[in-house]
mmCIF file of C-alpha atoms in Angstrom:
data_model
loop_
_atom_site.group_PDB
_atom_site.id
_atom_site.type_symbol
_atom_site.label_atom_id
_atom_site.label_comp_id
_atom_site.label_asym_id
_atom_site.label_seq_id
_atom_site.Cartn_x
_atom_site.Cartn_y
_atom_site.Cartn_z
ATOM 1 C CA MET A 15 -11.355 -24.535 28.818
ATOM 2 C CA SER A 16 -12.323 -20.848 28.967
ATOM 3 C CA ASP A 17 -13.170 -18.768 25.899
ATOM 4 C CA HIS A 18 -9.976 -16.761 26.117
ATOM 5 C CA THR A 19 -7.823 -19.870 26.592
ATOM 6 C CA GLN A 20 -9.392 -21.450 23.492
ATOM 7 C CA ALA A 21 -8.959 -18.224 21.511
ATOM 8 C CA VAL A 22 -5.296 -17.915 22.464
ATOM 9 C CA ALA A 23 -4.677 -21.579 21.593
ATOM 10 C CA ARG A 24 -6.203 -21.040 18.132
ATOM 11 C CA PHE A 25 -4.201 -17.812 17.759
ATOM 12 C CA ARG A 26 -1.005 -19.757 18.522
ATOM 13 C CA ALA A 27 -2.038 -22.599 16.186
ATOM 14 C CA GLY A 28 -1.856 -20.110 13.317
ATOM 15 C CA LEU A 29 1.926 -20.515 13.520
ATOM 16 C CA SER A 30 1.798 -24.076 12.244
ATOM 17 C CA ALA A 31 -1.181 -23.518 9.917
ATOM 18 C CA PHE A 32 0.702 -20.893 7.919
ATOM 19 C CA ALA A 33 3.957 -22.870 7.868
ATOM 20 C CA ASP A 34 2.145 -26.054 6.801
ATOM 21 C CA ALA A 35 0.406 -24.240 3.932
ATOM 22 C CA LEU A 36 3.778 -23.049 2.560
ATOM 23 C CA ARG A 37 5.829 -26.186 3.209
ATOM 24 C CA GLY A 38 7.539 -27.334 0.013
ATOM 25 C CA ALA A 39 6.323 -24.472 -2.190
ATOM 26 C CA THR A 40 8.686 -23.453 -4.982
ATOM 27 C CA ALA A 41 9.532 -19.870 -5.967
ATOM 28 C CA GLU A 42 7.666 -20.364 -9.241
ATOM 29 C CA GLU A 43 4.631 -21.686 -7.412
ATOM 30 C CA THR A 44 4.570 -18.705 -5.007
ATOM 31 C CA SER A 45 4.503 -16.326 -8.008
ATOM 32 C CA PHE A 46 1.465 -17.992 -9.597
ATOM 33 C CA ALA A 47 -1.772 -15.979 -9.475
ATOM 34 C CA PRO A 48 -4.839 -18.242 -9.677
ATOM 35 C CA ALA A 49 -6.811 -15.667 -11.699
ATOM 36 C CA PRO A 50 -6.383 -12.129 -13.013
ATOM 37 C CA GLY A 51 -6.538 -9.637 -10.157
ATOM 38 C CA LYS A 52 -6.113 -12.308 -7.476
ATOM 39 C CA TRP A 53 -3.155 -12.274 -5.099
ATOM 40 C CA ASN A 54 -0.421 -14.861 -5.489
ATOM 41 C CA ILE A 55 1.136 -16.703 -2.550
ATOM 42 C CA ARG A 56 3.913 -14.110 -2.198
ATOM 43 C CA GLN A 57 1.349 -11.364 -1.812
ATOM 44 C CA LEU A 58 -0.795 -13.365 0.592
ATOM 45 C CA ALA A 59 2.202 -14.264 2.739
ATOM 46 C CA ARG A 60 3.372 -10.648 2.931
ATOM 47 C CA HIS A 61 -0.177 -9.548 3.769
ATOM 48 C CA VAL A 62 -0.278 -12.044 6.638
ATOM 49 C CA ALA A 63 3.102 -10.805 7.927
ATOM 50 C CA ASP A 64 2.124 -7.136 7.668
ATOM 51 C CA THR A 65 -1.241 -7.756 9.280
ATOM 52 C CA GLU A 66 0.612 -9.359 12.165
ATOM 53 C CA ILE A 67 2.486 -6.076 12.709
ATOM 54 C CA VAL A 68 -0.884 -4.351 13.063
ATOM 55 C CA VAL A 69 -2.285 -7.148 15.262
ATOM 56 C CA SER A 70 0.699 -6.946 17.576
ATOM 57 C CA MET A 71 0.303 -3.195 18.005
ATOM 58 C CA ARG A 72 -3.466 -3.264 18.449
ATOM 59 C CA MET A 73 -3.432 -5.969 21.085
ATOM 60 C CA ARG A 74 -0.745 -4.187 23.061
ATOM 61 C CA GLN A 75 -2.714 -0.946 22.898
ATOM 62 C CA ILE A 76 -5.832 -2.669 24.191
ATOM 63 C CA VAL A 77 -3.956 -4.268 27.079
ATOM 64 C CA ALA A 78 -1.973 -1.175 28.076
ATOM 65 C CA GLU A 79 -4.300 1.751 27.275
ATOM 66 C CA ASP A 80 -7.872 2.612 28.212
ATOM 67 C CA SER A 81 -10.221 2.161 25.223
ATOM 68 C CA PRO A 82 -7.616 3.089 22.604
ATOM 69 C CA THR A 83 -8.574 4.103 19.094
ATOM 70 C CA LEU A 84 -7.210 1.509 16.685
ATOM 71 C CA ILE A 85 -6.030 2.832 13.335
ATOM 72 C CA PRO A 86 -7.383 1.068 10.219
ATOM 73 C CA PHE A 87 -5.110 0.239 7.296
ATOM 74 C CA ASP A 88 -5.830 -0.162 3.594
ATOM 75 C CA GLN A 89 -4.558 -3.633 2.644
ATOM 76 C CA GLU A 90 -4.762 -2.876 -1.090
ATOM 77 C CA LYS A 91 -2.574 0.219 -0.716
ATOM 78 C CA TRP A 92 -0.122 -1.704 1.456
ATOM 79 C CA ALA A 93 0.056 -4.408 -1.217
ATOM 80 C CA ALA A 94 0.549 -1.853 -3.993
ATOM 81 C CA HIS A 95 3.226 0.195 -2.227
ATOM 82 C CA LEU A 96 5.097 -2.202 0.054
ATOM 83 C CA GLY A 97 6.555 -4.666 -2.440
ATOM 84 C CA TYR A 98 4.100 -7.510 -1.991
ATOM 85 C CA GLU A 99 4.554 -8.696 -5.578
ATOM 86 C CA THR A 100 8.255 -9.411 -5.088
ATOM 87 C CA ALA A 101 8.192 -10.431 -1.418
ATOM 88 C CA ASP A 102 9.690 -13.801 -0.570
ATOM 89 C CA ALA A 103 6.955 -15.984 0.923
ATOM 90 C CA PHE A 104 9.328 -17.744 3.315
ATOM 91 C CA ASP A 105 10.830 -14.471 4.534
ATOM 92 C CA SER A 106 7.263 -13.288 5.213
ATOM 93 C CA LEU A 107 6.572 -16.539 7.056
ATOM 94 C CA GLY A 108 9.595 -15.963 9.300
ATOM 95 C CA ARG A 109 8.511 -12.415 10.088
ATOM 96 C CA PHE A 110 4.990 -13.590 10.852
ATOM 97 C CA GLN A 111 6.254 -16.390 13.103
ATOM 98 C CA SER A 112 8.427 -14.055 15.155
ATOM 99 C CA LEU A 113 5.618 -11.566 15.692
ATOM 100 C CA ARG A 114 2.921 -14.180 16.311
ATOM 101 C CA GLU A 115 5.065 -16.077 18.823
ATOM 102 C CA ASP A 116 5.780 -12.870 20.745
ATOM 103 C CA THR A 117 2.133 -11.816 20.851
ATOM 104 C CA ALA A 118 0.942 -15.333 21.749
ATOM 105 C CA ARG A 119 3.350 -15.369 24.703
ATOM 106 C CA LEU A 120 1.975 -12.028 25.870
ATOM 107 C CA LEU A 121 -1.625 -13.230 25.577
ATOM 108 C CA GLU A 122 -0.825 -16.414 27.505
ATOM 109 C CA THR A 123 0.381 -14.348 30.482
ATOM 110 C CA LEU A 124 -2.684 -12.124 30.738
ATOM 111 C CA PRO A 125 -5.338 -12.555 33.414
ATOM 112 C CA ALA A 126 -8.833 -13.461 32.202
ATOM 113 C CA GLU A 127 -10.171 -9.962 32.837
ATOM 114 C CA ALA A 128 -7.706 -8.460 30.338
ATOM 115 C CA PHE A 129 -9.687 -10.090 27.522
ATOM 116 C CA SER A 130 -12.629 -7.799 28.360
ATOM 117 C CA ARG A 131 -10.579 -4.650 27.721
ATOM 118 C CA VAL A 132 -11.842 -2.784 24.659
ATOM 119 C CA GLY A 133 -10.252 -1.265 21.584
ATOM 120 C CA ILE A 134 -12.250 1.117 19.412
ATOM 121 C CA HIS A 135 -11.916 0.702 15.667
ATOM 122 C CA PRO A 136 -13.479 3.395 13.444
ATOM 123 C CA GLU A 137 -14.876 0.781 11.023
ATOM 124 C CA ARG A 138 -15.507 -2.218 13.301
ATOM 125 C CA GLY A 139 -16.614 -0.400 16.447
ATOM 126 C CA ALA A 140 -15.728 -1.142 20.068
ATOM 127 C CA LYS A 141 -14.608 -4.734 20.568
ATOM 128 C CA PRO A 142 -13.002 -6.537 23.505
ATOM 129 C CA LEU A 143 -9.551 -8.068 23.222
ATOM 130 C CA LEU A 144 -11.123 -11.544 23.127
ATOM 131 C CA GLU A 145 -12.887 -10.723 19.833
ATOM 132 C CA TRP A 146 -9.675 -9.337 18.320
ATOM 133 C CA VAL A 147 -7.809 -12.508 19.308
ATOM 134 C CA GLN A 148 -10.537 -14.615 17.712
ATOM 135 C CA LEU A 149 -10.672 -12.479 14.561
ATOM 136 C CA PHE A 150 -6.937 -12.514 13.950
ATOM 137 C CA GLY A 151 -6.588 -16.104 15.053
ATOM 138 C CA ASN A 152 -8.996 -17.035 12.254
ATOM 139 C CA HIS A 153 -7.411 -14.628 9.759
ATOM 140 C CA VAL A 154 -4.305 -16.799 9.374
ATOM 141 C CA PHE A 155 -6.355 -19.958 8.806
ATOM 142 C CA THR A 156 -8.352 -18.196 6.084
ATOM 143 C CA HIS A 157 -5.178 -17.277 4.220
ATOM 144 C CA ALA A 158 -3.581 -20.676 4.805
ATOM 145 C CA ASP A 159 -6.643 -22.186 3.114
ATOM 146 C CA GLN A 160 -6.247 -19.726 0.210
ATOM 147 C CA ILE A 161 -2.594 -20.700 -0.156
ATOM 148 C CA ARG A 162 -3.511 -24.387 -0.234
ATOM 149 C CA GLY A 163 -6.135 -23.627 -2.891
ATOM 150 C CA ILE A 164 -3.633 -21.740 -5.047
ATOM 151 C CA ARG A 165 -1.150 -24.588 -4.703
ATOM 152 C CA GLU A 166 -3.812 -27.084 -5.749
ATOM 153 C CA THR A 167 -4.658 -24.975 -8.809
ATOM 154 C CA TRP A 168 -0.930 -24.700 -9.589
ATOM 155 C CA SER A 169 -0.496 -28.467 -9.410
ATOM 156 C CA LYS A 170 -3.266 -28.978 -11.991
ATOM 157 C CA LYS A 171 -2.071 -26.453 -14.558
#
């Protein structure tokens, strides 16, 4: 299996990883912050959904444009100003799933050479599409693990 095929498969697998991490969570549980200053599940879920908006745009830019400049975003400001605290985790999951499915389908149709196309990020530098797919494929698993950890802490309180 090629590198890009493996990366796209992991990217797609984020769909079930995120859903599995949230399965059965209660509203009270999703509001629980594991420590002062740490995000709760609602905030994490909304962050994952909003990041997917950015991911979707960036990957399309890389595929369609020549060496596009990718705009950074401040996740803390997004969380503070975009209602993360009151976001419904399952609504965020649905938004994420729709966006991720659409982008995964696009990636699955691309020829191998498309994964060498580059996007230029002011903070991360010039990176090929393959690295962006790997980075954001892993991003969801990181947050799914955080959600599982918060749920475990919740269950012991």
